[in-house]
Amino acid sequence: MSKKNKKLCKEAKNYLEAIRKNKYGKYCLTVEMESYTDLGCLLSALFHISQQSLFLKEEKVEEDIRIDIYNLLDFANKLIPFPELELLDEIKNISR
């Protein structure tokens, strides 16, 4: 293998480290977050965007199905325990 290819492989390996096999042989993706609260906010935004996209008229989805999906996403959004996530952030900061 040429020096150029070795260098390219070494650099590519650094980019591919985010996805690796765990001890069970499953691939895992590591995502870095500033805090537990940030994770909750990200999930909430994901649910909110999904809910809003259901009402775009471009898709030919029956209204009943869209309402059911919207309600399910709304329920899932309400399950995000923001006070507990904030508490975990406080505990993490205290333990440093």
JSON list of C-alpha atoms in Angstrom, two decimals:
[
{"chain": "A", "resi": 1, "resn": "MET", "atom": "CA", "xyz": [0.00, 0.00, 0.00]},
{"chain": "A", "resi": 2, "resn": "SER", "atom": "CA", "xyz": [1.38, 3.41, -0.91]},
{"chain": "A", "resi": 3, "resn": "LYS", "atom": "CA", "xyz": [2.12, 6.11, 1.66]},
{"chain": "A", "resi": 4, "resn": "LYS", "atom": "CA", "xyz": [-0.78, 8.15, 0.35]},
{"chain": "A", "resi": 5, "resn": "ASN", "atom": "CA", "xyz": [-3.21, 5.25, 0.79]},
{"chain": "A", "resi": 6, "resn": "LYS", "atom": "CA", "xyz": [-1.90, 4.51, 4.30]},
{"chain": "A", "resi": 7, "resn": "LYS", "atom": "CA", "xyz": [-2.39, 8.13, 5.29]},
{"chain": "A", "resi": 8, "resn": "LEU", "atom": "CA", "xyz": [-5.89, 8.15, 3.81]},
{"chain": "A", "resi": 9, "resn": "CYS", "atom": "CA", "xyz": [-6.81, 4.93, 5.65]},
{"chain": "A", "resi": 10, "resn": "LYS", "atom": "CA", "xyz": [-5.48, 6.35, 8.93]},
{"chain": "A", "resi": 11, "resn": "GLU", "atom": "CA", "xyz": [-7.51, 9.54, 8.51]},
{"chain": "A", "resi": 12, "resn": "ALA", "atom": "CA", "xyz": [-10.64, 7.60, 7.50]},
{"chain": "A", "resi": 13, "resn": "LYS", "atom": "CA", "xyz": [-10.31, 5.40, 10.57]},
{"chain": "A", "resi": 14, "resn": "ASN", "atom": "CA", "xyz": [-10.56, 8.50, 12.78]},
{"chain": "A", "resi": 15, "resn": "TYR", "atom": "CA", "xyz": [-13.84, 9.45, 11.12]},
{"chain": "A", "resi": 16, "resn": "LEU", "atom": "CA", "xyz": [-15.27, 5.96, 11.45]},
{"chain": "A", "resi": 17, "resn": "GLU", "atom": "CA", "xyz": [-14.60, 5.64, 15.17]},
{"chain": "A", "resi": 18, "resn": "ALA", "atom": "CA", "xyz": [-18.00, 7.15, 15.99]},
{"chain": "A", "resi": 19, "resn": "ILE", "atom": "CA", "xyz": [-19.63, 3.89, 14.90]},
{"chain": "A", "resi": 20, "resn": "ARG", "atom": "CA", "xyz": [-18.08, 0.77, 16.38]},
{"chain": "A", "resi": 21, "resn": "LYS", "atom": "CA", "xyz": [-19.03, -2.65, 17.63]},
{"chain": "A", "resi": 22, "resn": "ASN", "atom": "CA", "xyz": [-19.81, -3.11, 21.29]},
{"chain": "A", "resi": 23, "resn": "LYS", "atom": "CA", "xyz": [-19.04, -6.24, 23.32]},
{"chain": "A", "resi": 24, "resn": "TYR", "atom": "CA", "xyz": [-22.23, -7.86, 22.00]},
{"chain": "A", "resi": 25, "resn": "GLY", "atom": "CA", "xyz": [-21.21, -7.43, 18.36]},
{"chain": "A", "resi": 26, "resn": "LYS", "atom": "CA", "xyz": [-23.80, -4.70, 17.71]},
{"chain": "A", "resi": 27, "resn": "TYR", "atom": "CA", "xyz": [-22.86, -1.41, 16.10]},
{"chain": "A", "resi": 28, "resn": "CYS", "atom": "CA", "xyz": [-23.17, 1.61, 18.36]},
{"chain": "A", "resi": 29, "resn": "LEU", "atom": "CA", "xyz": [-23.17, 5.29, 17.54]},
{"chain": "A", "resi": 30, "resn": "THR", "atom": "CA", "xyz": [-21.79, 7.73, 20.06]},
{"chain": "A", "resi": 31, "resn": "VAL", "atom": "CA", "xyz": [-23.44, 11.14, 20.10]},
{"chain": "A", "resi": 32, "resn": "GLU", "atom": "CA", "xyz": [-21.97, 13.87, 22.25]},
{"chain": "A", "resi": 33, "resn": "MET", "atom": "CA", "xyz": [-24.29, 16.21, 24.15]},
{"chain": "A", "resi": 34, "resn": "GLU", "atom": "CA", "xyz": [-23.52, 19.11, 26.44]},
{"chain": "A", "resi": 35, "resn": "SER", "atom": "CA", "xyz": [-26.10, 17.98, 28.99]},
{"chain": "A", "resi": 36, "resn": "TYR", "atom": "CA", "xyz": [-29.10, 15.77, 29.65]},
{"chain": "A", "resi": 37, "resn": "THR", "atom": "CA", "xyz": [-31.30, 18.82, 29.19]},
{"chain": "A", "resi": 38, "resn": "ASP", "atom": "CA", "xyz": [-29.87, 19.34, 25.70]},
{"chain": "A", "resi": 39, "resn": "LEU", "atom": "CA", "xyz": [-30.77, 15.75, 24.87]},
{"chain": "A", "resi": 40, "resn": "GLY", "atom": "CA", "xyz": [-34.33, 16.34, 26.06]},
{"chain": "A", "resi": 41, "resn": "CYS", "atom": "CA", "xyz": [-34.61, 19.55, 24.03]},
{"chain": "A", "resi": 42, "resn": "LEU", "atom": "CA", "xyz": [-33.30, 17.78, 20.94]},
{"chain": "A", "resi": 43, "resn": "LEU", "atom": "CA", "xyz": [-35.85, 14.97, 21.34]},
{"chain": "A", "resi": 44, "resn": "SER", "atom": "CA", "xyz": [-38.62, 17.49, 21.90]},
{"chain": "A", "resi": 45, "resn": "ALA", "atom": "CA", "xyz": [-37.66, 19.40, 18.75]},
{"chain": "A", "resi": 46, "resn": "LEU", "atom": "CA", "xyz": [-37.61, 16.14, 16.79]},
{"chain": "A", "resi": 47, "resn": "PHE", "atom": "CA", "xyz": [-41.13, 15.28, 17.94]},
{"chain": "A", "resi": 48, "resn": "HIS", "atom": "CA", "xyz": [-42.36, 18.82, 17.26]},
{"chain": "A", "resi": 49, "resn": "ILE", "atom": "CA", "xyz": [-40.98, 18.87, 13.72]},
{"chain": "A", "resi": 50, "resn": "SER", "atom": "CA", "xyz": [-42.49, 15.43, 13.08]},
{"chain": "A", "resi": 51, "resn": "GLN", "atom": "CA", "xyz": [-45.86, 16.65, 14.31]},
{"chain": "A", "resi": 52, "resn": "GLN", "atom": "CA", "xyz": [-45.75, 19.75, 12.13]},
{"chain": "A", "resi": 53, "resn": "SER", "atom": "CA", "xyz": [-44.75, 17.80, 9.04]},
{"chain": "A", "resi": 54, "resn": "LEU", "atom": "CA", "xyz": [-47.82, 15.60, 9.35]},
{"chain": "A", "resi": 55, "resn": "PHE", "atom": "CA", "xyz": [-50.01, 18.50, 8.33]},
{"chain": "A", "resi": 56, "resn": "LEU", "atom": "CA", "xyz": [-48.25, 19.26, 5.07]},
{"chain": "A", "resi": 57, "resn": "LYS", "atom": "CA", "xyz": [-50.79, 18.68, 2.34]},
{"chain": "A", "resi": 58, "resn": "GLU", "atom": "CA", "xyz": [-48.22, 17.26, -0.08]},
{"chain": "A", "resi": 59, "resn": "GLU", "atom": "CA", "xyz": [-48.49, 13.78, 1.39]},
{"chain": "A", "resi": 60, "resn": "LYS", "atom": "CA", "xyz": [-51.58, 11.71, 0.68]},
{"chain": "A", "resi": 61, "resn": "VAL", "atom": "CA", "xyz": [-52.12, 10.38, 4.18]},
{"chain": "A", "resi": 62, "resn": "GLU", "atom": "CA", "xyz": [-55.64, 10.09, 5.52]},
{"chain": "A", "resi": 63, "resn": "GLU", "atom": "CA", "xyz": [-56.52, 12.75, 8.07]},
{"chain": "A", "resi": 64, "resn": "ASP", "atom": "CA", "xyz": [-57.42, 10.13, 10.72]},
{"chain": "A", "resi": 65, "resn": "ILE", "atom": "CA", "xyz": [-53.99, 8.52, 10.44]},
{"chain": "A", "resi": 66, "resn": "ARG", "atom": "CA", "xyz": [-52.22, 11.87, 10.60]},
{"chain": "A", "resi": 67, "resn": "ILE", "atom": "CA", "xyz": [-54.16, 12.84, 13.72]},
{"chain": "A", "resi": 68, "resn": "ASP", "atom": "CA", "xyz": [-53.31, 9.50, 15.36]},
{"chain": "A", "resi": 69, "resn": "ILE", "atom": "CA", "xyz": [-49.61, 9.91, 14.56]},
{"chain": "A", "resi": 70, "resn": "TYR", "atom": "CA", "xyz": [-49.68, 13.51, 15.79]},
{"chain": "A", "resi": 71, "resn": "ASN", "atom": "CA", "xyz": [-51.29, 12.44, 19.07]},
{"chain": "A", "resi": 72, "resn": "LEU", "atom": "CA", "xyz": [-48.76, 9.63, 19.50]},
{"chain": "A", "resi": 73, "resn": "LEU", "atom": "CA", "xyz": [-45.84, 12.03, 18.94]},
{"chain": "A", "resi": 74, "resn": "ASP", "atom": "CA", "xyz": [-47.43, 14.53, 21.34]},
{"chain": "A", "resi": 75, "resn": "PHE", "atom": "CA", "xyz": [-47.70, 11.82, 23.98]},
{"chain": "A", "resi": 76, "resn": "ALA", "atom": "CA", "xyz": [-44.09, 10.73, 23.40]},
{"chain": "A", "resi": 77, "resn": "ASN", "atom": "CA", "xyz": [-42.99, 14.36, 23.71]},
{"chain": "A", "resi": 78, "resn": "LYS", "atom": "CA", "xyz": [-44.75, 14.62, 27.08]},
{"chain": "A", "resi": 79, "resn": "LEU", "atom": "CA", "xyz": [-42.84, 11.57, 28.31]},
{"chain": "A", "resi": 80, "resn": "ILE", "atom": "CA", "xyz": [-39.52, 13.44, 28.18]},
{"chain": "A", "resi": 81, "resn": "PRO", "atom": "CA", "xyz": [-38.74, 14.05, 31.87]},
{"chain": "A", "resi": 82, "resn": "PHE", "atom": "CA", "xyz": [-37.31, 17.57, 31.71]},
{"chain": "A", "resi": 83, "resn": "PRO", "atom": "CA", "xyz": [-37.17, 18.15, 35.50]},
{"chain": "A", "resi": 84, "resn": "GLU", "atom": "CA", "xyz": [-35.32, 14.85, 35.95]},
{"chain": "A", "resi": 85, "resn": "LEU", "atom": "CA", "xyz": [-32.95, 15.67, 33.09]},
{"chain": "A", "resi": 86, "resn": "GLU", "atom": "CA", "xyz": [-32.18, 19.02, 34.72]},
{"chain": "A", "resi": 87, "resn": "LEU", "atom": "CA", "xyz": [-31.60, 17.23, 38.04]},
{"chain": "A", "resi": 88, "resn": "LEU", "atom": "CA", "xyz": [-29.16, 14.84, 36.35]},
{"chain": "A", "resi": 89, "resn": "ASP", "atom": "CA", "xyz": [-27.30, 17.85, 34.95]},
{"chain": "A", "resi": 90, "resn": "GLU", "atom": "CA", "xyz": [-27.07, 19.37, 38.44]},
{"chain": "A", "resi": 91, "resn": "ILE", "atom": "CA", "xyz": [-25.82, 16.08, 39.90]},
{"chain": "A", "resi": 92, "resn": "LYS", "atom": "CA", "xyz": [-23.26, 15.78, 37.10]},
{"chain": "A", "resi": 93, "resn": "ASN", "atom": "CA", "xyz": [-22.02, 19.34, 37.76]},
{"chain": "A", "resi": 94, "resn": "ILE", "atom": "CA", "xyz": [-21.77, 18.77, 41.52]},
{"chain": "A", "resi": 95, "resn": "SER", "atom": "CA", "xyz": [-19.82, 15.54, 41.08]},
{"chain": "A", "resi": 96, "resn": "ARG", "atom": "CA", "xyz": [-17.05, 17.21, 39.04]}
]
